[in-house]
mmCIF file of C-alpha atoms in Angstrom:
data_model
loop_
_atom_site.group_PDB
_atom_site.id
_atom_site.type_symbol
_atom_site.label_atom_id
_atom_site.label_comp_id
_atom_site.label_asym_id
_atom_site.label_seq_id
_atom_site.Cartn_x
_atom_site.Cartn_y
_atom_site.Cartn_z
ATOM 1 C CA UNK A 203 95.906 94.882 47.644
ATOM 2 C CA UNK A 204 99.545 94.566 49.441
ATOM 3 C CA UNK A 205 99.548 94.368 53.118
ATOM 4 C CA UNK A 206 102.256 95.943 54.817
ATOM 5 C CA UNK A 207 103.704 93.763 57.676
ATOM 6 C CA UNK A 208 102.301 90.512 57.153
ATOM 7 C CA UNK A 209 103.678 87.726 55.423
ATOM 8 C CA UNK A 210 101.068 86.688 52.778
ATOM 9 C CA UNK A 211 99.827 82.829 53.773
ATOM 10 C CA UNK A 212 99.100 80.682 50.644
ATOM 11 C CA UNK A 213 96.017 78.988 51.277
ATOM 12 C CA UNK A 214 95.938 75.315 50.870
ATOM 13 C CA UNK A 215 94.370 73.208 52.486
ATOM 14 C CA UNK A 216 97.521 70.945 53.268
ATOM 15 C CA UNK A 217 99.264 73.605 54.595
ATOM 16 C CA UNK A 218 96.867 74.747 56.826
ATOM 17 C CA UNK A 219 96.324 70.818 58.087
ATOM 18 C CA UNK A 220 99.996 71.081 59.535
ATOM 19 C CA UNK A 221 100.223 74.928 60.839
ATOM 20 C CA UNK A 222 97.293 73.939 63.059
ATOM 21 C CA UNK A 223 99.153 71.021 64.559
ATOM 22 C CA UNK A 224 101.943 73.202 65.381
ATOM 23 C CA UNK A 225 99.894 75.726 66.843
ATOM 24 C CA UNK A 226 99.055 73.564 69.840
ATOM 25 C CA UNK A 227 102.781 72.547 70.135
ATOM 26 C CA UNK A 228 103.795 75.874 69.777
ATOM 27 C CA UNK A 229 106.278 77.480 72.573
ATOM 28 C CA UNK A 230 105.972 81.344 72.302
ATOM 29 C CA UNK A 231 107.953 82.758 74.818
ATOM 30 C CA UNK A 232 107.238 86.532 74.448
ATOM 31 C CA UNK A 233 103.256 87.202 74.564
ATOM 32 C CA UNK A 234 100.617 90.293 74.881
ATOM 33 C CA UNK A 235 97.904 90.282 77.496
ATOM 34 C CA UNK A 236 95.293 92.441 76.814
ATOM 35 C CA UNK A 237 92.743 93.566 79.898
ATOM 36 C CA UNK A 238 89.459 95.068 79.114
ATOM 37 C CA UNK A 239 88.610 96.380 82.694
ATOM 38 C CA UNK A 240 84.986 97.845 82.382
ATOM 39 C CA UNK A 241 82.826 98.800 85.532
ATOM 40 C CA UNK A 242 81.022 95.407 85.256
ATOM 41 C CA UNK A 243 83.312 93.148 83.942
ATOM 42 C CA UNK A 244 86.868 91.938 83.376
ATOM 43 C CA UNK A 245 87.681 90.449 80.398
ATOM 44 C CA UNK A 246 91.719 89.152 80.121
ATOM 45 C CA UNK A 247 92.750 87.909 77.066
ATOM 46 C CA UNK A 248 96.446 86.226 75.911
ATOM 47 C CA UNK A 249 97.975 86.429 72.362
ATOM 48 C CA UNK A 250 101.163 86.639 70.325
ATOM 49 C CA UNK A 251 103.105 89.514 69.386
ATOM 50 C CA UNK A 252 100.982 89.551 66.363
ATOM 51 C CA UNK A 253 98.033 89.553 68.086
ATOM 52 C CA UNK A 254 96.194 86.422 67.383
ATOM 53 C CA UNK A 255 94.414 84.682 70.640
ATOM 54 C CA UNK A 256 95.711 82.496 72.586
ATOM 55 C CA UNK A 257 93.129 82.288 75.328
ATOM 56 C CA UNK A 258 91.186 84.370 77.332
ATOM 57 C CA UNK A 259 89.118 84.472 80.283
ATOM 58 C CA UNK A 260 87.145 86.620 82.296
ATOM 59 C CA UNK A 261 85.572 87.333 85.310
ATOM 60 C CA UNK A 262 81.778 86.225 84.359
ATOM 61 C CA UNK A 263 83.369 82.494 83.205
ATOM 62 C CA UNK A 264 84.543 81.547 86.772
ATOM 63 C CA UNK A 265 81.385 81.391 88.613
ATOM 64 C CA UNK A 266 80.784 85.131 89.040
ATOM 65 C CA UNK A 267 77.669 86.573 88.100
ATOM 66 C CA UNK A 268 76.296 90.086 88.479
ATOM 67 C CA UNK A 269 77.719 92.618 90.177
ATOM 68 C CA UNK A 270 80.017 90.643 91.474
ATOM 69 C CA UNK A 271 81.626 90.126 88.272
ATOM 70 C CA UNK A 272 83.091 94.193 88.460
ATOM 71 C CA UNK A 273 85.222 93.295 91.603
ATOM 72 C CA UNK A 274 88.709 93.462 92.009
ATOM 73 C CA UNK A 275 89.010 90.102 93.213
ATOM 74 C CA UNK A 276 87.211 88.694 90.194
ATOM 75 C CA UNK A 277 89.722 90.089 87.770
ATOM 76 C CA UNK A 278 92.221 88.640 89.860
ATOM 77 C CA UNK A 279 90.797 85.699 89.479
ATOM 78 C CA UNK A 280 90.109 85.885 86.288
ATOM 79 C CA UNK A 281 93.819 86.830 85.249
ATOM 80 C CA UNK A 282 95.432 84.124 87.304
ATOM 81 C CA UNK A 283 93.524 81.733 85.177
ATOM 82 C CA UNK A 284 94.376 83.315 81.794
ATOM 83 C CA UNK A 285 98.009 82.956 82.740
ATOM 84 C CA UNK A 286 97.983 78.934 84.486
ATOM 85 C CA UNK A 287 96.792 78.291 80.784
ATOM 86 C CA UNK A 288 99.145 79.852 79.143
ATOM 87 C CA UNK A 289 102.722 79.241 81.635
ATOM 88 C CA UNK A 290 102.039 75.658 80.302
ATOM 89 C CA UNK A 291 103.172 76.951 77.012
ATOM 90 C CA UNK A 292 106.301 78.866 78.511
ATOM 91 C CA UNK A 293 105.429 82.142 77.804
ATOM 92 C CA UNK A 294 108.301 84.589 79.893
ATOM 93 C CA UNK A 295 108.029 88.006 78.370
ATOM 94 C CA UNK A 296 104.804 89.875 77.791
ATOM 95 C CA UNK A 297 103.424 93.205 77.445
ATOM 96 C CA UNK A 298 100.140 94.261 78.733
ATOM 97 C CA UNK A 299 97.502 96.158 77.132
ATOM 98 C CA UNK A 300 94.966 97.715 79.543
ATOM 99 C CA UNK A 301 91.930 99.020 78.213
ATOM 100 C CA UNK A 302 89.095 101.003 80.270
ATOM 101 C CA UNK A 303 88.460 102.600 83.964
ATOM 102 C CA UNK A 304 88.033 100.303 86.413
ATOM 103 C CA UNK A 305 89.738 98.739 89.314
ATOM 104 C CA UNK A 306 90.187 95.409 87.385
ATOM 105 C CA UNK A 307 93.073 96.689 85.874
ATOM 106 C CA UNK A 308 95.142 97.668 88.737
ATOM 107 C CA UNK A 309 94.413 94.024 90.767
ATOM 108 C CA UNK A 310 95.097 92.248 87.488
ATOM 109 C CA UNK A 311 98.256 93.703 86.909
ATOM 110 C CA UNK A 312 99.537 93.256 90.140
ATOM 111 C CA UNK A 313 97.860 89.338 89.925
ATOM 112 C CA UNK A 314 99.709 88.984 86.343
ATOM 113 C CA UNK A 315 103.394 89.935 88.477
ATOM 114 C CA UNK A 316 102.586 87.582 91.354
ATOM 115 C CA UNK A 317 102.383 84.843 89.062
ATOM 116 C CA UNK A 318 105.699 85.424 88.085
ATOM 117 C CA UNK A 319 105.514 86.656 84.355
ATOM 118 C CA UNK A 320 108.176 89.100 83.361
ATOM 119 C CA UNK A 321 106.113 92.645 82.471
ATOM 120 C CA UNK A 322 108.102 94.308 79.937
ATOM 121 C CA UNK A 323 105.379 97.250 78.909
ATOM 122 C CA UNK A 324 102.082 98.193 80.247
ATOM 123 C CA UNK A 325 100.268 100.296 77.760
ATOM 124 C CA UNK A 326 97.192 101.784 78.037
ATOM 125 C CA UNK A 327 95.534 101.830 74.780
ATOM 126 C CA UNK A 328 91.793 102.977 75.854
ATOM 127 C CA UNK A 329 89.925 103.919 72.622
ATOM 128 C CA UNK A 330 90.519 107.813 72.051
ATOM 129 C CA UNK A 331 88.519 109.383 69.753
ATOM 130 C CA UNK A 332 89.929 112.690 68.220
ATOM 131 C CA UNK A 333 86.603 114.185 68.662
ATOM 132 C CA UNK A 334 84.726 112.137 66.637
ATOM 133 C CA UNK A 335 81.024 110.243 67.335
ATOM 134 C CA UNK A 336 78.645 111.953 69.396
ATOM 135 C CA UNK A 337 78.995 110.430 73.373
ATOM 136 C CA UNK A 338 75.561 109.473 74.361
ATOM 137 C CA UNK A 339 73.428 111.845 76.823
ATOM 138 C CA UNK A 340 75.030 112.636 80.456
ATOM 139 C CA UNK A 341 72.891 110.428 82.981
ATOM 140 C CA UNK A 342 71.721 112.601 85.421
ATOM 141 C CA UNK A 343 71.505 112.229 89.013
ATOM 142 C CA UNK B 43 51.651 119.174 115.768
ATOM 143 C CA UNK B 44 52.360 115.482 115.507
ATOM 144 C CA UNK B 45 50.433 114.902 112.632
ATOM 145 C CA UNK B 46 52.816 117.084 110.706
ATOM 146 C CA UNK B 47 55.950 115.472 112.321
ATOM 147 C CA UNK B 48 54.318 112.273 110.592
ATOM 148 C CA UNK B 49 54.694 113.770 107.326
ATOM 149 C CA UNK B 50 57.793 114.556 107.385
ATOM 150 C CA UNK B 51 58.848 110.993 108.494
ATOM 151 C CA UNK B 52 57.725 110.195 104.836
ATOM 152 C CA UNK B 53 60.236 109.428 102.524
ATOM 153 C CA UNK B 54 60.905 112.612 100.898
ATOM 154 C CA UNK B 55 62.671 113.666 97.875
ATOM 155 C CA UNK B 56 65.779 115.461 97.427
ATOM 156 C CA UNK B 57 63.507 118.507 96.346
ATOM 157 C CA UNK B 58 61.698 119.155 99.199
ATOM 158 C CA UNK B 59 65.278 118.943 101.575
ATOM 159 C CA UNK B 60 67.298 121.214 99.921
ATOM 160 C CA UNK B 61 64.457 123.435 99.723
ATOM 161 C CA UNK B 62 64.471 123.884 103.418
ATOM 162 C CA UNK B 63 67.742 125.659 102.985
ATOM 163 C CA UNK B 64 65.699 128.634 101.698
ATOM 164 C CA UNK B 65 63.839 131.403 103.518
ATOM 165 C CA UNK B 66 60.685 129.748 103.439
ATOM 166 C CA UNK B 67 57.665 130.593 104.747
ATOM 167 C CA UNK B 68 57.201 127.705 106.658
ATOM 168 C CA UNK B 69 57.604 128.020 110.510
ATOM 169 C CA UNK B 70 61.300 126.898 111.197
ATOM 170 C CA UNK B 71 59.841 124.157 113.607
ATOM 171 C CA UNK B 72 59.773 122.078 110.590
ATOM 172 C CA UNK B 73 63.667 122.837 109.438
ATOM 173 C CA UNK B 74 64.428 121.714 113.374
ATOM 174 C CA UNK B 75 64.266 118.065 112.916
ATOM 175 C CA UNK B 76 66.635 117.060 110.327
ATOM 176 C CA UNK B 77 69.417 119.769 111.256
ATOM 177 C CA UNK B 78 71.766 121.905 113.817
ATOM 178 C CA UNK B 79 68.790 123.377 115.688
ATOM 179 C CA UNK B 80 71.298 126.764 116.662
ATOM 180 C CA UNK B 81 69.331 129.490 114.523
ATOM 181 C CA UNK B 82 71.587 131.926 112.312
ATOM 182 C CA UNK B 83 73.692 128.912 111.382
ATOM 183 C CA UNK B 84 73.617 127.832 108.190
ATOM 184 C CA UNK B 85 71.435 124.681 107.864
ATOM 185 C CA UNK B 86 72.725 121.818 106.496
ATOM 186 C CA UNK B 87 70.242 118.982 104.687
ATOM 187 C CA UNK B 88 70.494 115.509 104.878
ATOM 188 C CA UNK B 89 70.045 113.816 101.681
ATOM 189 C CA UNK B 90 68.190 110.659 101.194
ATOM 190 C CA UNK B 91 71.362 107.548 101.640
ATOM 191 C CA UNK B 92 69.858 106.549 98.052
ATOM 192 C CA UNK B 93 70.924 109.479 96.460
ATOM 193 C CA UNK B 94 74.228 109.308 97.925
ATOM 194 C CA UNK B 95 75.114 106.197 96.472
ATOM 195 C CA UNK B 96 74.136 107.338 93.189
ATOM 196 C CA UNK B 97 76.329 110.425 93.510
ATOM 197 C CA UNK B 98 79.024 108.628 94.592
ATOM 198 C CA UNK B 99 78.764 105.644 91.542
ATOM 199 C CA UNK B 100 78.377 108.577 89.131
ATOM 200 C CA UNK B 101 81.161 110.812 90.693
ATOM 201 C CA UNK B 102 83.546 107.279 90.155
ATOM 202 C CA UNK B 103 82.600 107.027 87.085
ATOM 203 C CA UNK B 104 83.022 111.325 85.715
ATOM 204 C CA UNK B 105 86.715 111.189 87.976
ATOM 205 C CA UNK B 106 87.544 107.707 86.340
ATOM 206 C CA UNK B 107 86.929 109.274 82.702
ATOM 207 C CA UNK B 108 88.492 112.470 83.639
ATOM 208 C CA UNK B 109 92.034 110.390 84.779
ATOM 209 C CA UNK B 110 91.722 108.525 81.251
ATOM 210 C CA UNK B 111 90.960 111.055 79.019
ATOM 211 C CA UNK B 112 91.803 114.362 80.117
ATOM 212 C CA UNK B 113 95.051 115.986 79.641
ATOM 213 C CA UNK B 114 96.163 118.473 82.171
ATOM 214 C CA UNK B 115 95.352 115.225 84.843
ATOM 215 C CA UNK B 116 97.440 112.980 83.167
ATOM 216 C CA UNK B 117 100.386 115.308 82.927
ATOM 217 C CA UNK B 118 100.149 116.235 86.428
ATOM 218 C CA UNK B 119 100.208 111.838 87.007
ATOM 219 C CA UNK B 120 102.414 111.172 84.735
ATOM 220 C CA UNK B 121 105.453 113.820 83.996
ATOM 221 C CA UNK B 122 106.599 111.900 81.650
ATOM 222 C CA UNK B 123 103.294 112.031 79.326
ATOM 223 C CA UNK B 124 104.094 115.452 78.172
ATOM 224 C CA UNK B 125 107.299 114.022 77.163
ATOM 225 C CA UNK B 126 105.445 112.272 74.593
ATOM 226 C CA UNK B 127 106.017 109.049 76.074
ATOM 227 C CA UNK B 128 103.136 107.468 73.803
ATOM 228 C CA UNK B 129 101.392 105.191 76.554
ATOM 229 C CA UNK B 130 104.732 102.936 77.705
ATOM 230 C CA UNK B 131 103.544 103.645 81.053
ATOM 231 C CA UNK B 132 105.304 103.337 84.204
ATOM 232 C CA UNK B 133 102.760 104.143 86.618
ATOM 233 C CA UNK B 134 99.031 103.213 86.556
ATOM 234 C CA UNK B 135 96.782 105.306 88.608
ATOM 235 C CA UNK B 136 93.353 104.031 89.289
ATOM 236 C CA UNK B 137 90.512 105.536 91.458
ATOM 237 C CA UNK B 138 89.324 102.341 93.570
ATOM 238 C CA UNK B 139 86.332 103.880 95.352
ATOM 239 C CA UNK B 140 84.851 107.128 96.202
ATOM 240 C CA UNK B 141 83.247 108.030 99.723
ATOM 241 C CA UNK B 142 80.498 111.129 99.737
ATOM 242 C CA UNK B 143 79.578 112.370 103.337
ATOM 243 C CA UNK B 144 75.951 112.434 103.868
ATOM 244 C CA UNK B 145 75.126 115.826 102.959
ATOM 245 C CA UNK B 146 76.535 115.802 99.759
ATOM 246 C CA UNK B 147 79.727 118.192 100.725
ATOM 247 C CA UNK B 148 82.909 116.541 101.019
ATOM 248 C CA UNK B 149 84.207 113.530 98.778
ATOM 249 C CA UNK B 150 86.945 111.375 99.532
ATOM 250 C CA UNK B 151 88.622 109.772 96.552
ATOM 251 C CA UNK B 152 90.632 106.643 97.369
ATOM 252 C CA UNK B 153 93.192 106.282 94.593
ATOM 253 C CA UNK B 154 95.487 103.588 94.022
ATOM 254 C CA UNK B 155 98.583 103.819 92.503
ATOM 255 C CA UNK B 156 100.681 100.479 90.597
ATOM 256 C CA UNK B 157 104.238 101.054 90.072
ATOM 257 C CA UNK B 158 107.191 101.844 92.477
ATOM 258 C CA UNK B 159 107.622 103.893 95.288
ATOM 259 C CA UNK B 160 108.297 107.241 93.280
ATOM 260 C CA UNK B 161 105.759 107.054 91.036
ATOM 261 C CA UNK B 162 103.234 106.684 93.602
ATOM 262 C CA UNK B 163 104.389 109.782 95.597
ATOM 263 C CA UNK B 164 104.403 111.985 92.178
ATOM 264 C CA UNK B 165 100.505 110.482 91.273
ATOM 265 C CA UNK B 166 99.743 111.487 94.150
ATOM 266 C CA UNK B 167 100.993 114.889 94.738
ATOM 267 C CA UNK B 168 100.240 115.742 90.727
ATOM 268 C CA UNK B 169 96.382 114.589 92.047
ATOM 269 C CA UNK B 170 96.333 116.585 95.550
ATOM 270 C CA UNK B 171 97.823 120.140 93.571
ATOM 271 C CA UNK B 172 94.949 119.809 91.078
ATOM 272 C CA UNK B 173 92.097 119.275 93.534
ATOM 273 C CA UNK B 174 90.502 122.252 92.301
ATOM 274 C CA UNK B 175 90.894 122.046 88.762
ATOM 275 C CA UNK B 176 88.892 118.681 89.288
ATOM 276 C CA UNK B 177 86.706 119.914 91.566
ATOM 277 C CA UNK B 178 85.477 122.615 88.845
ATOM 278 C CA UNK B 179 85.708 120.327 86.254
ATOM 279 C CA UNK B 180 83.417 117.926 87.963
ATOM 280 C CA UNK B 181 81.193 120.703 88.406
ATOM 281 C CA UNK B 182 80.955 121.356 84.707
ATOM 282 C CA UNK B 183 80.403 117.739 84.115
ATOM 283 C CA UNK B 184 77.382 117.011 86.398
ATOM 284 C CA UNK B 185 74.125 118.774 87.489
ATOM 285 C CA UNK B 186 74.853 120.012 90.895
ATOM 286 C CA UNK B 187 73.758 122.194 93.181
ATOM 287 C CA UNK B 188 76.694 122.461 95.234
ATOM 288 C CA UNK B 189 79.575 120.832 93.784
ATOM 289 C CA UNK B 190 81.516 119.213 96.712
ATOM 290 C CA UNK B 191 85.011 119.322 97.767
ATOM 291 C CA UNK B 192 87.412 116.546 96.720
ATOM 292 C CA UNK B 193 89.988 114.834 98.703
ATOM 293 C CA UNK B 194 92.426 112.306 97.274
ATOM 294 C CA UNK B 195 93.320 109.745 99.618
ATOM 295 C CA UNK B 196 96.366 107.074 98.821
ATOM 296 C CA UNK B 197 94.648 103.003 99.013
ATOM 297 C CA UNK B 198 96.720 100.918 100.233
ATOM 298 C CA UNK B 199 94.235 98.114 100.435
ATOM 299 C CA UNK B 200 94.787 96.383 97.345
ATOM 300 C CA UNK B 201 98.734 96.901 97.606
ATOM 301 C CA UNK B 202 98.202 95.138 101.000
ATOM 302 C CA UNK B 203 95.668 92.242 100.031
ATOM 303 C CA UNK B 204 98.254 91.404 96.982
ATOM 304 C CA UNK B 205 101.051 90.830 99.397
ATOM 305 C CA UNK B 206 98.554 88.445 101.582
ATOM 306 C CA UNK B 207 97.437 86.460 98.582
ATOM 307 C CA UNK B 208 101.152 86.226 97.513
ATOM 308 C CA UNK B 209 102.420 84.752 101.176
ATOM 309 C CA UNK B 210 99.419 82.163 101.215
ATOM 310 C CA UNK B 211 100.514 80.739 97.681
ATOM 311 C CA UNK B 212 103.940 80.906 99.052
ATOM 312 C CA UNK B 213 102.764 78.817 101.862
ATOM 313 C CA UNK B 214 100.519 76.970 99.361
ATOM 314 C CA UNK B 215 103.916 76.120 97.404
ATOM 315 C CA UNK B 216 105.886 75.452 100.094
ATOM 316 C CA UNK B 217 103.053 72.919 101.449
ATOM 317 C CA UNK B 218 102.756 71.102 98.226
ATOM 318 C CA UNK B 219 106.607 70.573 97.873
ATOM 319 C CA UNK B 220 106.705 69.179 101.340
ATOM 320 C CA UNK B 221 103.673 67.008 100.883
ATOM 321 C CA UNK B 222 105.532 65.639 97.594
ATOM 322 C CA UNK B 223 108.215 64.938 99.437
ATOM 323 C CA UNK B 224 106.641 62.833 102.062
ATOM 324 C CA UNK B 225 104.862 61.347 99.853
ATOM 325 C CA UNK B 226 107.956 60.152 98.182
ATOM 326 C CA UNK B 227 109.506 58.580 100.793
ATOM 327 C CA UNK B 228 106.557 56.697 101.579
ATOM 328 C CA UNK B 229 106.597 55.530 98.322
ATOM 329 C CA UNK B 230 110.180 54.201 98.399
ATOM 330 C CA UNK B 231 110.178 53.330 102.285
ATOM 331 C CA UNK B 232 113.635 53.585 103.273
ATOM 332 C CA UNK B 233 115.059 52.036 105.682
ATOM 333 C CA UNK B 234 117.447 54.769 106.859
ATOM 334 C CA UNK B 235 117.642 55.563 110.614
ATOM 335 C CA UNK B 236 116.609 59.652 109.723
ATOM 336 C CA UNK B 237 113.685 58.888 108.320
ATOM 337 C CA UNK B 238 112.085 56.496 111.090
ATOM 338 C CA UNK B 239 113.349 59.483 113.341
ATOM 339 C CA UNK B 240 111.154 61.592 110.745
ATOM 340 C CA UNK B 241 107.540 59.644 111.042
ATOM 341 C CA UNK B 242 107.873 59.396 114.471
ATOM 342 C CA UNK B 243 108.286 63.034 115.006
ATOM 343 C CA UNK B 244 105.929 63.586 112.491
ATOM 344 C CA UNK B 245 102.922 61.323 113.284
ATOM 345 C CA UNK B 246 103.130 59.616 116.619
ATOM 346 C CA UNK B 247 99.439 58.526 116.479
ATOM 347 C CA UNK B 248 100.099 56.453 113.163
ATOM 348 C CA UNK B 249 99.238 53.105 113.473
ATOM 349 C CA UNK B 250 101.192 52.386 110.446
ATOM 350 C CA UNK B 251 104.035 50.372 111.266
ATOM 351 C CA UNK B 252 107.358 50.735 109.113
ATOM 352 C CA UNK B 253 109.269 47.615 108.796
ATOM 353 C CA UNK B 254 112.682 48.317 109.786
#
């Protein structure tokens, strides 16, 4: 089976020795941050253009628990983190991803162009079905 | 009859209030003590503050789905969306929190808006011309006996919070540098003229003594 897009890696074990050593050395310079922003959590998460992790972080792994994890402030919190780790690496350019309704997308954002990243897209690539599974029941109130 | 006044100091459930709106046959002595007591007005029904949190959570969550997935709302955000401008968004509109008065009639929906000063004003008259498309839309969405009437409100909160946090790390960073500095020169201890001028200035209480 061909894959479109992708170079084709040889597997060796040699090989695959010495791209791990790079990858920790590795400057990438333009980046994509993706933001899952659900009502109870915030989940950021840093990769390459190709969309392999860099690092991530979220709300629930800096000492927030509960409902305090679907805050604003927590996904602030949570993206300034995911970006100290990765400015280290001199990342400039990035695009951001946002998936989901919630407010954690809106304080992130704006936390992700305090910290002095260059945003060069937002996209908002919350799953869209074309009508296809069933949504479950309504909750009623 | 205080005994009945007693009862009625029960917790009651949302059934028996809205009930009261009714021509019931129960004496309207009863209907006097949660509402406007003038009679031939209509009477309005307090619901229980429980419920109104749990209308307002699930009204956030049926407006935040409606902004995400629903079409005529996004074109009337985003003009540029019927363009076919494929999610390169410039604006991001988000609903940040959702007030219902106490008897269930009027909602105020603070929305926040990221992007520039243009793109806020067009979010936000594209939401305040479809307040009534949302409001029946909302009223097809959830089981309601009177669906309520929406406001949108702009939130500047956030926008305002951001530009706090961003002066403190400026002061943060500005701190830092300084305290690198100083701690520099105590490192090298000069003997220059400026800088005993400096620590004096600076800490007149020091007992440390620089040799000149």
């Amino acid at each position: 089976m061909i894959k479109y897009g992708k170079p084709i890696l040889k597997v060796g074990s040699r090989r695959n020795g010495r791209s791990s050593a790079q990858k920790s050395a590795r400057r990438i310079q333009k980046g994509v941050i993706h933001v899952q922003a659900s009502f109870n959590n915030t989940i950021v998460t840093v990769t390459d253009v190709r969309g392999q992790v860099i690092s991530w972080s979220s709300a629930g792994t800096y000492g927030f628990k509960g409902t305090r994890r679907g805050t604003p402030f927590a996904a602030q919190t949570a993206a300034r983190n995911a970006i100290r780790a990765v400015v280290d690496q001199g990342m400039q350019r990035t695009e951001v991803m946002i998936k989901g309704p919630s407010l954690g997308r809106d304080t992130s954002l704006r936390a992700i162009r305090r910290s002095g990243i260059l945003l060069s897209f937002i996209r908002d690539v919350t799953p869209m079905p074309h009508n296809g599974c069933r949504p479950p029941k309504k909750r009623c109130v | 009859m205080p005994h009945l006044l007693l009862h009625y100091h029960t917790p009651i459930t949302t059934v028996h209030l809205r009930s009261c709106s009714f021509p019931s046959p129960k004496p309207t002595a009863h209907i006097h003590l949660r509402s406007n007591p003038t009679p031939g007005a209509t009477v309005k029904c307090m619901a229980n503050p429980r419920r109104v949190k749990m209308v307002s959570k699930q009204i956030r969550r049926e407006l935040s789905d409606m902004l995400l997935t629903d079409k005529v709302l996004q074109y009337a955000i985003l003009p540029e969306a019927a363009l076919g401008a494929d999610r390169y968004l410039s604006s991001l509109t988000t609903i940040s929190d959702v007030e219902v008065s106490a008897d269930l009639q009027v909602v105020k929906v603070y929305v926040s808006v990221f992007g520039d000063e243009r793109g806020k004003e067009i979010a936000l008259a594209g939401l305040k011309s479809k307040a009534k498309y949302v409001r029946s839309e909302l009223g097809k969405r959830m089981k309601l006996r009177l669906t309520p009437e929406i406001r949108f409100i702009e939130d500047e909160s956030l926008e305002r919070g951001s530009r706090v946090i961003a002066i403190l790390d400026k002061i943060k960073a500005e701190k830092k540098t300084l305290a690198d500095e100083d701690y520099e020169e105590e490192a090298e201890s000069s003997v220059s003229a400026q800088d005993d001028t400096d620590w004096e200035s600076d800490d007149p209480d020091e007992d440390i003594i620089y040799v000149k």
